[in-house]
Amino acid sequence: MAKTLHHLASSLVILSTVLSFLIVADAKSQRFTRYLSPATLGLKKEKLSHLHFYFHDIVSGKNPTAVQIARADMTNTSSTGFGLVAMIDDPLTMRPELSSKLVGRAQGIYASASQNDLGLLMTMNFAFMEGKYNGSTLSVLGRNSVLSTVREMPIVGGSGLFRFARGYAQASTHKFDIKTGDAVVEYNVYVFHY
């Protein structure tokens, strides 16, 4: 009987060891993540690019490119417009004049997110339509302190030639019309991409 129990115990130890190995091996093949070399996706050496363009935020006239889509009850009494949300499809041009060459569009949302100063939450894509970047996008998500001379916002991603993009955009107001609310903003974008 003692030999049988010893033999049974030995068999159970061997069986449990084999099962543990199979479970661990199966778990490794079913992982949630895995390391990939950039080359497996056809990615080559990372580059740093500088893009320069003008952003035209037009809130006046018959064809505005920025329209209010929401506001809070307190927005009307807020000195900063806190709670206002606008949808944009703003032209991006080579020069400050709206009639200059169109290189893309800024599409997304900005919202007045500060009760103490003019601070906007910018969530937008720069959708390019010119040259080798035609069809590629850069995604911006950050704070725009409107009254600062130069504002810096992060580039958090991109598509097309800007896949895996990261970097920052610097914005500076080129022109602001106090009567209409229309603005022209100069952008310098520095972005790493493959």
mmCIF file of C-alpha atoms in Angstrom:
data_model
loop_
_atom_site.group_PDB
_atom_site.id
_atom_site.type_symbol
_atom_site.label_atom_id
_atom_site.label_comp_id
_atom_site.label_asym_id
_atom_site.label_seq_id
_atom_site.Cartn_x
_atom_site.Cartn_y
_atom_site.Cartn_z
ATOM 1 C CA MET A 1 0.000 0.000 0.000
ATOM 2 C CA ALA A 2 2.833 2.372 0.876
ATOM 3 C CA LYS A 3 4.433 1.636 -2.522
ATOM 4 C CA THR A 4 1.167 2.335 -4.313
ATOM 5 C CA LEU A 5 0.682 5.638 -2.496
ATOM 6 C CA HIS A 6 4.317 6.595 -3.229
ATOM 7 C CA HIS A 7 3.893 5.669 -6.900
ATOM 8 C CA LEU A 8 0.587 7.587 -7.066
ATOM 9 C CA ALA A 9 2.150 10.650 -5.400
ATOM 10 C CA SER A 10 5.097 10.536 -7.831
ATOM 11 C CA SER A 11 2.710 10.276 -10.772
ATOM 12 C CA LEU A 12 0.676 13.243 -9.517
ATOM 13 C CA VAL A 13 3.831 15.359 -9.119
ATOM 14 C CA ILE A 14 4.922 14.528 -12.676
ATOM 15 C CA LEU A 15 1.422 15.132 -14.064
ATOM 16 C CA SER A 16 1.078 18.486 -12.263
ATOM 17 C CA THR A 17 4.534 19.559 -13.495
ATOM 18 C CA VAL A 18 3.617 18.723 -17.104
ATOM 19 C CA LEU A 19 0.245 20.501 -16.809
ATOM 20 C CA SER A 20 1.893 23.572 -15.260
ATOM 21 C CA PHE A 21 4.369 23.687 -18.145
ATOM 22 C CA LEU A 22 1.545 23.414 -20.701
ATOM 23 C CA ILE A 23 -0.485 26.158 -18.983
ATOM 24 C CA VAL A 24 2.533 28.500 -18.846
ATOM 25 C CA ALA A 25 3.417 27.751 -22.489
ATOM 26 C CA ASP A 26 -0.183 28.379 -23.554
ATOM 27 C CA ALA A 27 -0.325 31.623 -21.530
ATOM 28 C CA LYS A 28 2.822 32.891 -23.255
ATOM 29 C CA SER A 29 1.304 32.265 -26.690
ATOM 30 C CA GLN A 30 -1.906 34.074 -25.641
ATOM 31 C CA ARG A 31 -0.279 37.263 -24.306
ATOM 32 C CA PHE A 32 -2.021 40.615 -24.473
ATOM 33 C CA THR A 33 1.117 42.403 -25.696
ATOM 34 C CA ARG A 34 4.370 41.535 -27.351
ATOM 35 C CA TYR A 35 7.512 43.346 -28.420
ATOM 36 C CA LEU A 36 7.776 44.208 -32.119
ATOM 37 C CA SER A 37 10.723 45.557 -33.972
ATOM 38 C CA PRO A 38 9.752 48.677 -35.984
ATOM 39 C CA ALA A 39 11.104 46.873 -39.059
ATOM 40 C CA THR A 40 8.271 44.298 -38.828
ATOM 41 C CA LEU A 41 5.852 47.142 -39.667
ATOM 42 C CA GLY A 42 8.067 48.448 -42.457
ATOM 43 C CA LEU A 43 9.188 51.425 -40.377
ATOM 44 C CA LYS A 44 12.567 52.893 -41.187
ATOM 45 C CA LYS A 45 14.736 55.442 -39.404
ATOM 46 C CA GLU A 46 12.884 58.039 -37.354
ATOM 47 C CA LYS A 47 12.904 61.606 -38.767
ATOM 48 C CA LEU A 48 12.324 65.038 -37.273
ATOM 49 C CA SER A 49 10.214 67.361 -39.453
ATOM 50 C CA HIS A 50 9.348 71.046 -39.113
ATOM 51 C CA LEU A 51 6.056 72.241 -40.597
ATOM 52 C CA HIS A 52 5.070 75.898 -40.835
ATOM 53 C CA PHE A 53 1.579 77.121 -41.736
ATOM 54 C CA TYR A 54 -1.203 79.548 -40.791
ATOM 55 C CA PHE A 55 -4.459 78.556 -39.099
ATOM 56 C CA HIS A 56 -7.554 80.643 -39.992
ATOM 57 C CA ASP A 57 -10.235 80.560 -37.277
ATOM 58 C CA ILE A 58 -13.254 82.271 -38.840
ATOM 59 C CA VAL A 59 -16.240 82.769 -36.536
ATOM 60 C CA SER A 60 -17.982 85.552 -38.504
ATOM 61 C CA GLY A 61 -19.777 85.861 -41.832
ATOM 62 C CA LYS A 62 -21.884 83.467 -43.898
ATOM 63 C CA ASN A 63 -19.336 80.626 -43.930
ATOM 64 C CA PRO A 64 -17.670 80.403 -40.517
ATOM 65 C CA THR A 65 -15.091 77.654 -40.036
ATOM 66 C CA ALA A 66 -15.589 77.586 -36.254
ATOM 67 C CA VAL A 67 -19.095 77.261 -34.819
ATOM 68 C CA GLN A 68 -20.366 77.103 -31.273
ATOM 69 C CA ILE A 69 -21.915 73.712 -30.511
ATOM 70 C CA ALA A 70 -22.451 73.966 -26.734
ATOM 71 C CA ARG A 71 -22.339 76.348 -23.810
ATOM 72 C CA ALA A 72 -23.063 76.199 -20.111
ATOM 73 C CA ASP A 73 -25.594 78.400 -18.325
ATOM 74 C CA MET A 74 -22.695 80.298 -16.748
ATOM 75 C CA THR A 75 -20.869 80.891 -20.057
ATOM 76 C CA ASN A 76 -22.705 84.170 -20.700
ATOM 77 C CA THR A 77 -21.595 85.622 -17.345
ATOM 78 C CA SER A 78 -18.061 84.171 -17.371
ATOM 79 C CA SER A 79 -15.249 86.621 -18.171
ATOM 80 C CA THR A 80 -13.401 83.769 -19.919
ATOM 81 C CA GLY A 81 -16.341 82.193 -21.760
ATOM 82 C CA PHE A 82 -15.929 79.111 -19.558
ATOM 83 C CA GLY A 83 -18.036 76.228 -20.855
ATOM 84 C CA LEU A 84 -18.158 77.292 -24.504
ATOM 85 C CA VAL A 85 -17.431 74.471 -26.976
ATOM 86 C CA ALA A 86 -16.754 75.040 -30.685
ATOM 87 C CA MET A 87 -16.355 72.664 -33.626
ATOM 88 C CA ILE A 88 -13.741 73.686 -36.193
ATOM 89 C CA ASP A 89 -12.844 72.991 -39.807
ATOM 90 C CA ASP A 90 -10.257 75.754 -40.167
ATOM 91 C CA PRO A 91 -8.133 76.217 -43.300
ATOM 92 C CA LEU A 92 -4.351 75.849 -42.990
ATOM 93 C CA THR A 93 -2.435 77.972 -45.499
ATOM 94 C CA MET A 94 1.167 78.602 -46.510
ATOM 95 C CA ARG A 95 0.993 82.346 -45.807
ATOM 96 C CA PRO A 96 -1.110 84.540 -43.475
ATOM 97 C CA GLU A 97 -3.516 85.495 -46.270
ATOM 98 C CA LEU A 98 -6.554 83.215 -46.539
ATOM 99 C CA SER A 99 -6.150 83.362 -50.333
ATOM 100 C CA SER A 100 -2.672 81.755 -50.151
ATOM 101 C CA LYS A 101 -2.106 78.070 -50.942
ATOM 102 C CA LEU A 102 -4.241 75.681 -48.859
ATOM 103 C CA VAL A 103 -2.081 72.927 -47.288
ATOM 104 C CA GLY A 104 -4.696 71.321 -45.035
ATOM 105 C CA ARG A 105 -7.427 71.793 -42.473
ATOM 106 C CA ALA A 106 -7.563 71.851 -38.675
ATOM 107 C CA GLN A 107 -10.553 69.722 -37.733
ATOM 108 C CA GLY A 108 -11.773 69.141 -34.219
ATOM 109 C CA ILE A 109 -13.016 70.875 -31.102
ATOM 110 C CA TYR A 110 -11.853 73.631 -28.809
ATOM 111 C CA ALA A 111 -13.436 74.499 -25.514
ATOM 112 C CA SER A 112 -13.007 77.276 -22.998
ATOM 113 C CA ALA A 113 -11.666 75.250 -20.081
ATOM 114 C CA SER A 114 -10.444 77.893 -17.654
ATOM 115 C CA GLN A 115 -12.448 80.041 -15.247
ATOM 116 C CA ASN A 116 -9.480 82.330 -14.550
ATOM 117 C CA ASP A 117 -7.889 83.096 -17.918
ATOM 118 C CA LEU A 118 -8.433 82.504 -21.630
ATOM 119 C CA GLY A 119 -7.329 78.873 -21.713
ATOM 120 C CA LEU A 120 -8.687 76.565 -24.381
ATOM 121 C CA LEU A 121 -8.621 72.794 -24.496
ATOM 122 C CA MET A 122 -7.604 71.984 -28.092
ATOM 123 C CA THR A 123 -8.508 68.581 -29.509
ATOM 124 C CA MET A 124 -7.881 68.609 -33.239
ATOM 125 C CA ASN A 125 -6.283 66.965 -36.221
ATOM 126 C CA PHE A 126 -4.195 68.768 -38.769
ATOM 127 C CA ALA A 127 -5.392 67.006 -41.934
ATOM 128 C CA PHE A 128 -2.871 67.725 -44.690
ATOM 129 C CA MET A 129 -3.739 67.799 -48.379
ATOM 130 C CA GLU A 130 -0.534 69.018 -49.986
ATOM 131 C CA GLY A 131 2.533 67.280 -51.410
ATOM 132 C CA LYS A 132 3.873 64.097 -49.869
ATOM 133 C CA TYR A 133 1.815 64.690 -46.689
ATOM 134 C CA ASN A 134 -1.498 64.582 -48.597
ATOM 135 C CA GLY A 135 -3.834 62.321 -46.596
ATOM 136 C CA SER A 136 -1.636 62.320 -43.482
ATOM 137 C CA THR A 137 -2.713 63.788 -40.143
ATOM 138 C CA LEU A 138 -1.217 65.048 -36.892
ATOM 139 C CA SER A 139 -3.250 64.944 -33.672
ATOM 140 C CA VAL A 140 -3.046 67.771 -31.116
ATOM 141 C CA LEU A 141 -4.369 67.514 -27.578
ATOM 142 C CA GLY A 142 -3.453 70.271 -25.164
ATOM 143 C CA ARG A 143 -3.950 73.649 -23.540
ATOM 144 C CA ASN A 144 -3.887 76.832 -25.581
ATOM 145 C CA SER A 145 -3.299 79.887 -23.348
ATOM 146 C CA VAL A 146 -4.682 82.302 -25.912
ATOM 147 C CA LEU A 147 -3.145 85.491 -24.487
ATOM 148 C CA SER A 148 0.401 84.090 -24.286
ATOM 149 C CA THR A 149 2.732 85.239 -27.037
ATOM 150 C CA VAL A 150 3.731 81.659 -27.878
ATOM 151 C CA ARG A 151 1.650 78.650 -26.864
ATOM 152 C CA GLU A 152 2.947 75.094 -26.907
ATOM 153 C CA MET A 153 0.694 72.084 -27.397
ATOM 154 C CA PRO A 154 1.668 68.415 -27.659
ATOM 155 C CA ILE A 155 1.437 66.357 -30.817
ATOM 156 C CA VAL A 156 0.108 63.040 -29.514
ATOM 157 C CA GLY A 157 -0.033 60.974 -32.683
ATOM 158 C CA GLY A 158 -0.684 60.895 -36.372
ATOM 159 C CA SER A 159 -1.547 58.836 -39.419
ATOM 160 C CA GLY A 160 -0.157 58.194 -42.872
ATOM 161 C CA LEU A 161 3.407 59.506 -43.100
ATOM 162 C CA PHE A 162 3.015 60.670 -39.495
ATOM 163 C CA ARG A 163 2.376 57.262 -37.936
ATOM 164 C CA PHE A 164 3.805 57.071 -34.397
ATOM 165 C CA ALA A 165 4.229 60.864 -34.431
ATOM 166 C CA ARG A 166 5.216 62.747 -31.309
ATOM 167 C CA GLY A 167 6.307 66.315 -30.835
ATOM 168 C CA TYR A 168 4.876 69.745 -30.206
ATOM 169 C CA ALA A 169 3.159 72.637 -31.944
ATOM 170 C CA GLN A 170 3.953 76.263 -31.210
ATOM 171 C CA ALA A 171 1.164 78.725 -31.916
ATOM 172 C CA SER A 172 1.405 82.508 -31.995
ATOM 173 C CA THR A 173 -1.382 84.894 -32.929
ATOM 174 C CA HIS A 174 -0.563 86.641 -36.198
ATOM 175 C CA LYS A 175 -3.772 88.675 -36.375
ATOM 176 C CA PHE A 176 -6.938 88.984 -34.287
ATOM 177 C CA ASP A 177 -9.967 91.039 -35.330
ATOM 178 C CA ILE A 178 -11.586 92.288 -32.109
ATOM 179 C CA LYS A 179 -14.852 93.170 -33.934
ATOM 180 C CA THR A 180 -15.446 89.823 -35.672
ATOM 181 C CA GLY A 181 -13.510 87.442 -33.421
ATOM 182 C CA ASP A 182 -11.683 86.036 -36.473
ATOM 183 C CA ALA A 183 -8.055 85.040 -35.922
ATOM 184 C CA VAL A 184 -5.011 84.014 -37.930
ATOM 185 C CA VAL A 185 -2.551 81.914 -35.950
ATOM 186 C CA GLU A 186 0.972 81.031 -37.055
ATOM 187 C CA TYR A 187 1.979 77.422 -36.301
ATOM 188 C CA ASN A 188 5.442 75.885 -36.133
ATOM 189 C CA VAL A 189 5.188 72.137 -35.652
ATOM 190 C CA TYR A 190 8.160 69.944 -34.719
ATOM 191 C CA VAL A 191 7.424 66.257 -34.998
ATOM 192 C CA PHE A 192 9.304 62.964 -34.837
ATOM 193 C CA HIS A 193 7.894 60.297 -37.172
ATOM 194 C CA TYR A 194 9.007 57.365 -39.304
#
